[in-house]
PDB file of C-alpha atoms in Angstrom:
ATOM      1  CA  MET Y  25      -2.296   0.681  15.436  1.00 97.00           C
ATOM      2  CA  VAL Y  26      -1.014  -2.494  13.777  1.00 98.00           C
ATOM      3  CA  CYS Y  27       0.404  -2.815  10.263  1.00 98.00           C
ATOM      4  CA  THR Y  28      -0.038  -6.294   8.736  1.00 98.00           C
ATOM      5  CA  TYR Y  29       1.861  -7.055   5.552  1.00 98.00           C
ATOM      6  CA  LEU Y  30      -0.265  -9.334   3.382  1.00 98.00           C
ATOM      7  CA  GLY Y  31       2.395  -9.392   0.671  1.00 98.00           C
ATOM      8  CA  THR Y  32       5.930  -8.087   0.178  1.00 97.00           C
ATOM      9  CA  GLY Y  33       6.845  -9.016  -3.396  1.00 95.00           C
ATOM     10  CA  HIS Y  34       7.115  -7.045  -6.632  1.00 92.00           C
ATOM     11  CA  GLY Y  35       4.998  -7.637  -9.727  1.00 89.00           C
ATOM     12  CA  SER Y  36       6.593 -10.882 -10.915  1.00 89.00           C
ATOM     13  CA  ALA Y  37       7.100 -12.473  -7.503  1.00 91.00           C
ATOM     14  CA  LYS Y  38       6.181 -16.159  -7.285  1.00 92.00           C
ATOM     15  CA  GLU Y  39       7.348 -17.113  -3.787  1.00 93.00           C
ATOM     16  CA  CYS Y  40       5.468 -14.337  -1.972  1.00 95.00           C
ATOM     17  CA  TYR Y  41       2.385 -12.230  -2.654  1.00 97.00           C
ATOM     18  CA  ASN Y  42       2.519  -8.769  -4.230  1.00 97.00           C
ATOM     19  CA  THR Y  43       3.021  -5.884  -1.821  1.00 97.00           C
ATOM     20  CA  CYS Y  44      -0.067  -4.779   0.105  1.00 98.00           C
ATOM     21  CA  PHE Y  45      -0.788  -4.171   3.769  1.00 98.00           C
ATOM     22  CA  THR Y  46      -3.452  -3.251   6.281  1.00 98.00           C
ATOM     23  CA  LEU Y  47      -3.524  -0.749   9.111  1.00 98.00           C
ATOM     24  CA  ASN Y  48      -6.004  -1.496  11.842  1.00 97.00           C
ATOM     25  CA  LYS Y  49      -7.412  -0.520  15.198  1.00 92.00           C
ATOM     26  CA  ASP Y  50      -9.488  -3.252  16.801  1.00 86.00           C
ATOM     27  CA  ASN Y  51     -11.589  -4.731  13.957  1.00 87.00           C
ATOM     28  CA  TYR Y  52     -11.512  -1.650  11.707  1.00 94.00           C
ATOM     29  CA  TYR Y  53      -9.160  -2.341   8.786  1.00 98.00           C
ATOM     30  CA  PHE Y  54      -7.664   0.014   6.207  1.00 98.00           C
ATOM     31  CA  LEU Y  55      -6.243  -1.913   3.219  1.00 98.00           C
ATOM     32  CA  VAL Y  56      -3.508  -0.309   1.109  1.00 98.00           C
ATOM     33  CA  ASP Y  57      -3.238  -1.827  -2.380  1.00 98.00           C
ATOM     34  CA  THR Y  58      -4.586  -5.276  -3.185  1.00 98.00           C
ATOM     35  CA  GLY Y  59      -1.942  -7.195  -5.126  1.00 97.00           C
ATOM     36  CA  GLY Y  60      -2.381  -8.803  -8.506  1.00 95.00           C
ATOM     37  CA  GLY Y  61      -4.916 -11.609  -8.136  1.00 94.00           C
ATOM     38  CA  ASN Y  62      -7.144 -13.795  -5.997  1.00 96.00           C
ATOM     39  CA  GLY Y  63      -4.168 -14.556  -3.752  1.00 97.00           C
ATOM     40  CA  ILE Y  64      -5.385 -11.571  -1.742  1.00 98.00           C
ATOM     41  CA  LEU Y  65      -8.214 -13.763  -0.440  1.00 98.00           C
ATOM     42  CA  LYS Y  66      -5.771 -16.406   0.806  1.00 98.00           C
ATOM     43  CA  GLN Y  67      -3.532 -13.796   2.442  1.00 98.00           C
ATOM     44  CA  LEU Y  68      -6.474 -12.191   4.243  1.00 98.00           C
ATOM     45  CA  MET Y  69      -7.581 -15.620   5.468  1.00 98.00           C
ATOM     46  CA  LYS Y  70      -4.072 -16.453   6.724  1.00 98.00           C
ATOM     47  CA  ALA Y  71      -3.928 -13.107   8.524  1.00 98.00           C
ATOM     48  CA  ASN Y  72      -7.342 -13.776  10.153  1.00 97.00           C
ATOM     49  CA  ILE Y  73      -8.774 -10.635   8.578  1.00 97.00           C
ATOM     50  CA  LYS Y  74     -12.417 -10.915   7.569  1.00 96.00           C
ATOM     51  CA  ILE Y  75     -13.276  -9.141   4.346  1.00 96.00           C
ATOM     52  CA  GLU Y  76     -16.350  -7.644   6.004  1.00 94.00           C
ATOM     53  CA  ASP Y  77     -14.040  -5.942   8.545  1.00 96.00           C
ATOM     54  CA  ILE Y  78     -12.205  -4.000   5.820  1.00 98.00           C
ATOM     55  CA  ARG Y  79     -13.841  -0.585   5.921  1.00 97.00           C
ATOM     56  CA  VAL Y  80     -11.534   1.452   3.687  1.00 98.00           C
ATOM     57  CA  ILE Y  81      -9.358   0.504   0.700  1.00 98.00           C
ATOM     58  CA  PHE Y  82      -6.784   2.738  -0.993  1.00 98.00           C
ATOM     59  CA  ILE Y  83      -5.149   1.787  -4.299  1.00 98.00           C
ATOM     60  CA  SER Y  84      -2.029   3.775  -5.101  1.00 98.00           C
ATOM     61  CA  HIS Y  85      -1.969   3.203  -8.867  1.00 97.00           C
ATOM     62  CA  SER Y  86      -3.337   0.949 -11.576  1.00 97.00           C
ATOM     63  CA  HIS Y  87      -0.395  -1.339 -12.284  1.00 96.00           C
ATOM     64  CA  LEU Y  88      -1.580  -4.961 -12.278  1.00 96.00           C
ATOM     65  CA  ASP Y  89       0.262  -6.032  -9.125  1.00 96.00           C
ATOM     66  CA  HIS Y  90      -1.379  -3.251  -7.103  1.00 97.00           C
ATOM     67  CA  ILE Y  91      -4.959  -3.236  -8.368  1.00 98.00           C
ATOM     68  CA  LEU Y  92      -6.213  -6.578  -9.708  1.00 97.00           C
ATOM     69  CA  GLY Y  93      -6.863  -8.039  -6.266  1.00 98.00           C
ATOM     70  CA  ILE Y  94      -9.637  -5.477  -5.797  1.00 98.00           C
ATOM     71  CA  ILE Y  95     -12.010  -7.275  -8.147  1.00 98.00           C
ATOM     72  CA  TRP Y  96     -11.862 -10.435  -6.000  1.00 98.00           C
ATOM     73  CA  ILE Y  97     -12.575  -8.427  -2.869  1.00 98.00           C
ATOM     74  CA  ILE Y  98     -15.493  -6.696  -4.590  1.00 98.00           C
ATOM     75  CA  ARG Y  99     -16.885 -10.053  -5.777  1.00 96.00           C
ATOM     76  CA  ILE Y 100     -16.869 -11.424  -2.218  1.00 97.00           C
ATOM     77  CA  LEU Y 101     -18.376  -8.231  -0.813  1.00 97.00           C
ATOM     78  CA  ALA Y 102     -21.043  -8.053  -3.519  1.00 96.00           C
ATOM     79  CA  LYS Y 103     -22.112 -11.630  -2.874  1.00 95.00           C
ATOM     80  CA  GLY Y 104     -22.280 -10.959   0.854  1.00 96.00           C
ATOM     81  CA  TYR Y 105     -24.354  -7.819   0.374  1.00 96.00           C
ATOM     82  CA  PHE Y 106     -26.640  -9.608  -2.080  1.00 95.00           C
ATOM     83  CA  LYS Y 107     -27.310 -12.401   0.429  1.00 95.00           C
ATOM     84  CA  LYS Y 108     -27.750  -9.873   3.278  1.00 95.00           C
ATOM     85  CA  GLU Y 109     -24.774 -11.433   5.095  1.00 95.00           C
ATOM     86  CA  TYR Y 110     -22.712  -8.218   5.161  1.00 95.00           C
ATOM     87  CA  LYS Y 111     -23.984  -4.926   6.530  1.00 93.00           C
ATOM     88  CA  LYS Y 112     -20.887  -2.726   6.827  1.00 94.00           C
ATOM     89  CA  LYS Y 113     -20.269  -0.330   3.960  1.00 96.00           C
ATOM     90  CA  VAL Y 114     -16.871  -0.007   2.290  1.00 98.00           C
ATOM     91  CA  CYS Y 115     -15.094   2.983   0.756  1.00 98.00           C
ATOM     92  CA  ILE Y 116     -12.521   2.624  -2.045  1.00 98.00           C
ATOM     93  CA  TYR Y 117     -10.180   5.593  -2.632  1.00 98.00           C
ATOM     94  CA  GLY Y 118      -7.932   6.184  -5.605  1.00 98.00           C
ATOM     95  CA  ASN Y 119      -6.801   8.693  -8.169  1.00 98.00           C
ATOM     96  CA  ASP Y 120      -8.714   9.287 -11.408  1.00 98.00           C
ATOM     97  CA  ASN Y 121      -6.965   6.499 -13.310  1.00 98.00           C
ATOM     98  CA  VAL Y 122      -7.461   3.997 -10.484  1.00 98.00           C
ATOM     99  CA  ILE Y 123     -11.167   4.773 -10.136  1.00 98.00           C
ATOM    100  CA  LYS Y 124     -11.775   4.440 -13.877  1.00 98.00           C
ATOM    101  CA  THR Y 125      -9.987   1.080 -13.833  1.00 98.00           C
ATOM    102  CA  VAL Y 126     -11.936  -0.226 -10.831  1.00 98.00           C
ATOM    103  CA  LYS Y 127     -15.244   0.733 -12.439  1.00 98.00           C
ATOM    104  CA  GLN Y 128     -14.220  -0.952 -15.682  1.00 98.00           C
ATOM    105  CA  LEU Y 129     -13.254  -4.136 -13.836  1.00 97.00           C
ATOM    106  CA  ILE Y 130     -16.659  -4.161 -12.141  1.00 97.00           C
ATOM    107  CA  LYS Y 131     -18.370  -3.715 -15.494  1.00 96.00           C
ATOM    108  CA  MET Y 132     -16.378  -6.553 -17.025  1.00 96.00           C
ATOM    109  CA  PHE Y 133     -16.341  -9.143 -14.247  1.00 96.00           C
ATOM    110  CA  ILE Y 134     -19.143  -8.624 -11.734  1.00 96.00           C
ATOM    111  CA  PRO Y 135     -22.487 -10.366 -12.402  1.00 94.00           C
ATOM    112  CA  LYS Y 136     -25.307  -7.930 -13.132  1.00 94.00           C
ATOM    113  CA  ASP Y 137     -27.341  -9.293 -10.219  1.00 94.00           C
ATOM    114  CA  PHE Y 138     -24.740  -7.864  -7.832  1.00 96.00           C
ATOM    115  CA  LEU Y 139     -24.439  -4.363  -9.287  1.00 96.00           C
ATOM    116  CA  LEU Y 140     -27.213  -2.821  -7.213  1.00 96.00           C
ATOM    117  CA  SER Y 141     -25.776  -4.161  -3.957  1.00 95.00           C
ATOM    118  CA  ILE Y 142     -22.384  -2.730  -4.944  1.00 96.00           C
ATOM    119  CA  ALA Y 143     -23.896   0.684  -5.694  1.00 96.00           C
ATOM    120  CA  GLU Y 144     -25.690   0.703  -2.337  1.00 97.00           C
ATOM    121  CA  ASN Y 145     -22.775  -0.474  -0.188  1.00 98.00           C
ATOM    122  CA  ILE Y 146     -19.430   0.285  -1.856  1.00 98.00           C
ATOM    123  CA  ASN Y 147     -18.515   3.936  -2.221  1.00 98.00           C
ATOM    124  CA  ILE Y 148     -15.901   4.332  -4.992  1.00 98.00           C
ATOM    125  CA  VAL Y 149     -14.283   7.746  -4.543  1.00 98.00           C
ATOM    126  CA  GLU Y 150     -11.782   9.663  -6.645  1.00 98.00           C
ATOM    127  CA  VAL Y 151      -9.396  11.664  -4.460  1.00 98.00           C
ATOM    128  CA  MET Y 152      -7.418  14.714  -5.473  1.00 98.00           C
ATOM    129  CA  ASP Y 153      -3.863  15.776  -4.688  1.00 97.00           C
ATOM    130  CA  GLY Y 154      -3.907  17.272  -1.172  1.00 97.00           C
ATOM    131  CA  GLU Y 155      -7.384  16.022  -0.262  1.00 98.00           C
ATOM    132  CA  GLU Y 156      -7.988  15.047   3.365  1.00 98.00           C
ATOM    133  CA  VAL Y 157     -10.293  12.351   4.768  1.00 98.00           C
ATOM    134  CA  LEU Y 158     -10.745  10.478   8.054  1.00 98.00           C
ATOM    135  CA  ILE Y 159      -9.594   6.836   8.171  1.00 98.00           C
ATOM    136  CA  LEU Y 160      -9.428   4.851  11.437  1.00 95.00           C
ATOM    137  CA  ASN Y 161     -10.537   8.172  12.952  1.00 95.00           C
ATOM    138  CA  ASN Y 162      -7.170   9.631  11.922  1.00 97.00           C
ATOM    139  CA  ARG Y 163      -6.562  12.483   9.498  1.00 98.00           C
ATOM    140  CA  VAL Y 164      -5.237  11.243   6.169  1.00 98.00           C
ATOM    141  CA  LYS Y 165      -4.011  13.449   3.333  1.00 98.00           C
ATOM    142  CA  PHE Y 166      -3.501  11.970  -0.141  1.00 98.00           C
ATOM    143  CA  PHE Y 167      -0.829  13.272  -2.501  1.00 97.00           C
ATOM    144  CA  ASP Y 168       0.361  12.777  -6.070  1.00 97.00           C
ATOM    145  CA  ILE Y 169       3.939  11.488  -5.953  1.00 95.00           C
ATOM    146  CA  LYS Y 170       4.508  12.803  -9.505  1.00 93.00           C
ATOM    147  CA  ALA Y 171       5.420   9.378 -10.847  1.00 93.00           C
ATOM    148  CA  VAL Y 172       6.762   9.093 -14.379  1.00 91.00           C
ATOM    149  CA  LYS Y 173       5.267   5.769 -15.528  1.00 90.00           C
ATOM    150  CA  ILE Y 174       1.659   6.242 -14.420  1.00 95.00           C
ATOM    151  CA  ILE Y 175      -0.195   8.536 -12.031  1.00 97.00           C
ATOM    152  CA  GLN Y 176       0.435   7.315  -8.493  1.00 97.00           C
ATOM    153  CA  PHE Y 177      -0.741   8.607  -5.124  1.00 98.00           C
ATOM    154  CA  GLY Y 178       0.602   8.161  -1.615  1.00 98.00           C
ATOM    155  CA  PHE Y 179      -0.729   9.381   1.707  1.00 98.00           C
ATOM    156  CA  THR Y 180       0.265  10.685   5.098  1.00 98.00           C
ATOM    157  CA  MET Y 181      -1.703   9.741   8.231  1.00 98.00           C
ATOM    158  CA  TRP Y 182      -1.569  11.569  11.542  1.00 98.00           C
ATOM    159  CA  ILE Y 183      -1.005   8.987  14.301  1.00 96.00           C
ATOM    160  CA  ASN Y 184      -1.587  11.758  16.825  1.00 94.00           C
ATOM    161  CA  GLU Y 185      -1.445  15.555  16.747  1.00 93.00           C
ATOM    162  CA  ASN Y 186       2.299  15.669  16.106  1.00 95.00           C
ATOM    163  CA  GLU Y 187       3.348  12.338  14.571  1.00 98.00           C
ATOM    164  CA  ARG Y 188       2.658  10.872  11.146  1.00 98.00           C
ATOM    165  CA  LEU Y 189       2.937   7.701   9.059  1.00 98.00           C
ATOM    166  CA  THR Y 190       3.659   8.295   5.362  1.00 98.00           C
ATOM    167  CA  PHE Y 191       3.376   5.922   2.391  1.00 98.00           C
ATOM    168  CA  ILE Y 192       5.302   7.015  -0.723  1.00 97.00           C
ATOM    169  CA  GLY Y 193       4.642   4.192  -3.201  1.00 95.00           C
ATOM    170  CA  ASP Y 194       7.239   2.612  -5.461  1.00 93.00           C
ATOM    171  CA  GLU Y 195       8.755   5.412  -7.562  1.00 91.00           C
ATOM    172  CA  VAL Y 196      11.365   7.993  -6.663  1.00 91.00           C
ATOM    173  CA  CYS Y 197       9.355  10.869  -5.180  1.00 85.00           C
ATOM    174  CA  SER Y 198       9.698  14.537  -6.049  1.00 84.00           C
ATOM    175  CA  SER Y 199      11.295  17.270  -3.936  1.00 86.00           C
ATOM    176  CA  TYR Y 200       7.928  18.726  -2.923  1.00 84.00           C
ATOM    177  CA  ILE Y 201       6.840  15.328  -1.558  1.00 90.00           C
ATOM    178  CA  GLU Y 202      10.044  15.158   0.440  1.00 90.00           C
ATOM    179  CA  LYS Y 203       9.533  18.614   1.954  1.00 91.00           C
ATOM    180  CA  ASP Y 204       5.766  18.512   2.513  1.00 93.00           C
ATOM    181  CA  TYR Y 205       5.160  14.873   3.451  1.00 96.00           C
ATOM    182  CA  VAL Y 206       8.322  12.896   4.212  1.00 96.00           C
ATOM    183  CA  LYS Y 207      10.270  15.355   6.376  1.00 96.00           C
ATOM    184  CA  ASN Y 208       9.959  14.570  10.099  1.00 97.00           C
ATOM    185  CA  THR Y 209       7.476  11.729   9.566  1.00 98.00           C
ATOM    186  CA  LYS Y 210       7.756   9.111  12.314  1.00 98.00           C
ATOM    187  CA  TRP Y 211       7.058   6.145  10.021  1.00 98.00           C
ATOM    188  CA  LEU Y 212       7.911   5.966   6.307  1.00 98.00           C
ATOM    189  CA  ILE Y 213       6.627   3.074   4.171  1.00 98.00           C
ATOM    190  CA  GLY Y 214       8.352   2.729   0.805  1.00 96.00           C
ATOM    191  CA  ASP Y 215       8.331   0.091  -1.912  1.00 93.00           C
ATOM    192  CA  ALA Y 216      12.059  -0.598  -2.324  1.00 92.00           C
ATOM    193  CA  TYR Y 217      12.821  -2.898  -5.221  1.00 89.00           C
ATOM    194  CA  MET Y 218      16.476  -3.896  -4.757  1.00 89.00           C
ATOM    195  CA  ALA Y 219      19.428  -3.548  -2.388  1.00 88.00           C
ATOM    196  CA  GLY Y 220      23.216  -3.626  -2.374  1.00 87.00           C
ATOM    197  CA  ASP Y 221      25.267  -4.857  -5.313  1.00 86.00           C
ATOM    198  CA  GLU Y 222      22.171  -6.028  -7.178  1.00 87.00           C
ATOM    199  CA  ALA Y 223      20.660  -2.537  -7.102  1.00 85.00           C
ATOM    200  CA  GLU Y 224      23.956  -0.956  -8.154  1.00 88.00           C
ATOM    201  CA  LYS Y 225      24.260  -3.344 -11.099  1.00 87.00           C
ATOM    202  CA  TYR Y 226      20.648  -3.247 -12.307  1.00 88.00           C
ATOM    203  CA  ASN Y 227      20.005   0.431 -11.442  1.00 89.00           C
ATOM    204  CA  PRO Y 228      16.178   0.347 -11.227  1.00 88.00           C
ATOM    205  CA  ILE Y 229      16.030   4.086 -10.511  1.00 88.00           C
ATOM    206  CA  LYS Y 230      17.559   4.920 -13.886  1.00 87.00           C
ATOM    207  CA  LYS Y 231      15.675   2.201 -15.775  1.00 86.00           C
ATOM    208  CA  HIS Y 232      12.208   2.420 -14.188  1.00 85.00           C
ATOM    209  CA  ARG Y 233      12.309   5.258 -11.618  1.00 89.00           C
ATOM    210  CA  HIS Y 234      11.719   2.492  -9.064  1.00 90.00           C
ATOM    211  CA  SER Y 235      13.080   3.332  -5.608  1.00 92.00           C
ATOM    212  CA  THR Y 236      15.695   1.201  -3.872  1.00 95.00           C
ATOM    213  CA  VAL Y 237      16.769   0.490  -0.301  1.00 96.00           C
ATOM    214  CA  LYS Y 238      19.590   3.010  -0.659  1.00 96.00           C
ATOM    215  CA  PHE Y 239      17.302   5.736  -2.012  1.00 94.00           C
ATOM    216  CA  ILE Y 240      14.694   5.389   0.753  1.00 96.00           C
ATOM    217  CA  SER Y 241      17.340   5.036   3.475  1.00 97.00           C
ATOM    218  CA  GLU Y 242      19.270   8.120   2.369  1.00 96.00           C
ATOM    219  CA  LEU Y 243      16.020  10.069   1.997  1.00 96.00           C
ATOM    220  CA  SER Y 244      14.916   9.069   5.496  1.00 97.00           C
ATOM    221  CA  GLU Y 245      18.232   9.978   7.117  1.00 97.00           C
ATOM    222  CA  ARG Y 246      18.293  13.374   5.425  1.00 96.00           C
ATOM    223  CA  LEU Y 247      14.698  14.200   6.372  1.00 97.00           C
ATOM    224  CA  ASP Y 248      14.758  13.022  10.007  1.00 98.00           C
ATOM    225  CA  VAL Y 249      12.483   9.984   9.625  1.00 98.00           C
ATOM    226  CA  LYS Y 250      12.467   7.731  12.699  1.00 98.00           C
ATOM    227  CA  ASN Y 251      11.301   4.356  11.304  1.00 98.00           C
ATOM    228  CA  ILE Y 252      11.243   2.887   7.797  1.00 98.00           C
ATOM    229  CA  ILE Y 253       9.414  -0.143   6.392  1.00 98.00           C
ATOM    230  CA  LEU Y 254      10.790  -1.567   3.132  1.00 97.00           C
ATOM    231  CA  SER Y 255       9.015  -4.066   0.867  1.00 93.00           C
ATOM    232  CA  HIS Y 256       8.008  -4.724  -2.782  1.00 90.00           C
ATOM    233  CA  THR Y 257      11.124  -6.776  -3.366  1.00 87.00           C
ATOM    234  CA  ILE Y 258      12.327  -9.511  -5.672  1.00 83.00           C
ATOM    235  CA  ASP Y 259      11.877 -13.042  -4.346  1.00 86.00           C
ATOM    236  CA  ASN Y 260      14.859 -14.971  -5.679  1.00 84.00           C
ATOM    237  CA  ASN Y 261      16.610 -14.935  -2.300  1.00 85.00           C
ATOM    238  CA  LEU Y 262      13.857 -14.750   0.321  1.00 90.00           C
ATOM    239  CA  ASP Y 263      15.779 -16.540   3.063  1.00 91.00           C
ATOM    240  CA  LYS Y 264      18.476 -13.831   2.974  1.00 92.00           C
ATOM    241  CA  ARG Y 265      16.315 -10.839   2.012  1.00 92.00           C
ATOM    242  CA  LYS Y 266      16.044  -9.394   5.521  1.00 94.00           C
ATOM    243  CA  GLU Y 267      19.801  -9.622   6.067  1.00 95.00           C
ATOM    244  CA  ILE Y 268      20.666  -8.099   2.676  1.00 94.00           C
ATOM    245  CA  PHE Y 269      18.166  -5.258   2.944  1.00 95.00           C
ATOM    246  CA  LEU Y 270      18.965  -4.516   6.587  1.00 96.00           C
ATOM    247  CA  ASN Y 271      22.725  -4.388   6.023  1.00 96.00           C
ATOM    248  CA  ASP Y 272      22.324  -2.128   3.002  1.00 96.00           C
ATOM    249  CA  SER Y 273      19.906   0.209   4.761  1.00 97.00           C
ATOM    250  CA  LYS Y 274      22.150   0.553   7.825  1.00 98.00           C
ATOM    251  CA  LYS Y 275      24.857   2.073   5.631  1.00 97.00           C
ATOM    252  CA  TYR Y 276      22.670   5.112   5.051  1.00 98.00           C
ATOM    253  CA  PHE Y 277      20.040   5.250   7.822  1.00 98.00           C
ATOM    254  CA  SER Y 278      20.484   5.395  11.601  1.00 98.00           C
ATOM    255  CA  GLY Y 279      16.849   4.881  12.668  1.00 98.00           C
ATOM    256  CA  ASN Y 280      14.736   1.756  13.048  1.00 98.00           C
ATOM    257  CA  ILE Y 281      14.462  -0.496   9.979  1.00 98.00           C
ATOM    258  CA  PHE Y 282      11.725  -3.067   9.311  1.00 98.00           C
ATOM    259  CA  ILE Y 283      11.926  -5.606   6.469  1.00 97.00           C
ATOM    260  CA  PRO Y 284       8.675  -7.594   6.764  1.00 97.00           C
ATOM    261  CA  ASP Y 285       7.870 -11.030   5.406  1.00 96.00           C
ATOM    262  CA  ASP Y 286       4.392 -11.904   4.165  1.00 97.00           C
ATOM    263  CA  LEU Y 287       1.874 -11.859   7.054  1.00 98.00           C
ATOM    264  CA  GLU Y 288       4.296 -10.147   9.456  1.00 98.00           C
ATOM    265  CA  LYS Y 289       2.813  -7.582  11.851  1.00 98.00           C
ATOM    266  CA  ILE Y 290       4.441  -4.309  12.913  1.00 98.00           C
ATOM    267  CA  LEU Y 291       3.212  -2.221  15.833  1.00 98.00           C
ATOM    268  CA  ILE Y 292       2.811   1.429  14.792  1.00 98.00           C
ATOM    269  CA  ASP Y 293       3.093   3.668  17.844  1.00 93.00           C
TER     270      ASP Y 293
END
């Protein structure tokens, strides 16, 4: 399985796209979050990912920088279905708030001529805490991270019978998430906002409940995680971001650390 980071920036990033990524086997793509605008189309093009090859989309929560890109994807899909150019159906997963928002965006911005083709080809599905589905032919279980600002879901995916990849979103997760989903996961993907002195000074955990490099690294070391992927960062120092994040993470975590740039690929094995 390959993880492709389409974007690595936080909500106000200007020099990189908002955090979102795909997991794929062959030409079957699973897109996680969609960023905040039509830049998602450019990032998919740069990554050589055809929209018609995206089979499943999961949106963690309805903050602008995670959800607004979905309407551009739906517009392209709807047009393709309408013209009979696309034949593969798509499933969009999200919590109750996400699904309500997606449906409202469709109502507001999609031409009426396309609505029937959307209804016939795009399955928009609300998922519940603890619900399991198959994605990429792998078991996936969704969970509520118990976020403070707005309802937010993550997921854990079984890579094989014994090993998992877990995505925990961008807020500090609760103790039950740690015990039930993070502990012993082989790969942990977390949206870490800041690192080092900047994180200590600004304290995003206290101000916004937003996780940091230190938080995710300490969590991963304590719960026997093997690999961590950190993104969703500020973009005022992109040329040194990898170095800063890596050095900070190494203080607390002894496993493998990945700090991707936009369009970077990571082999998940």
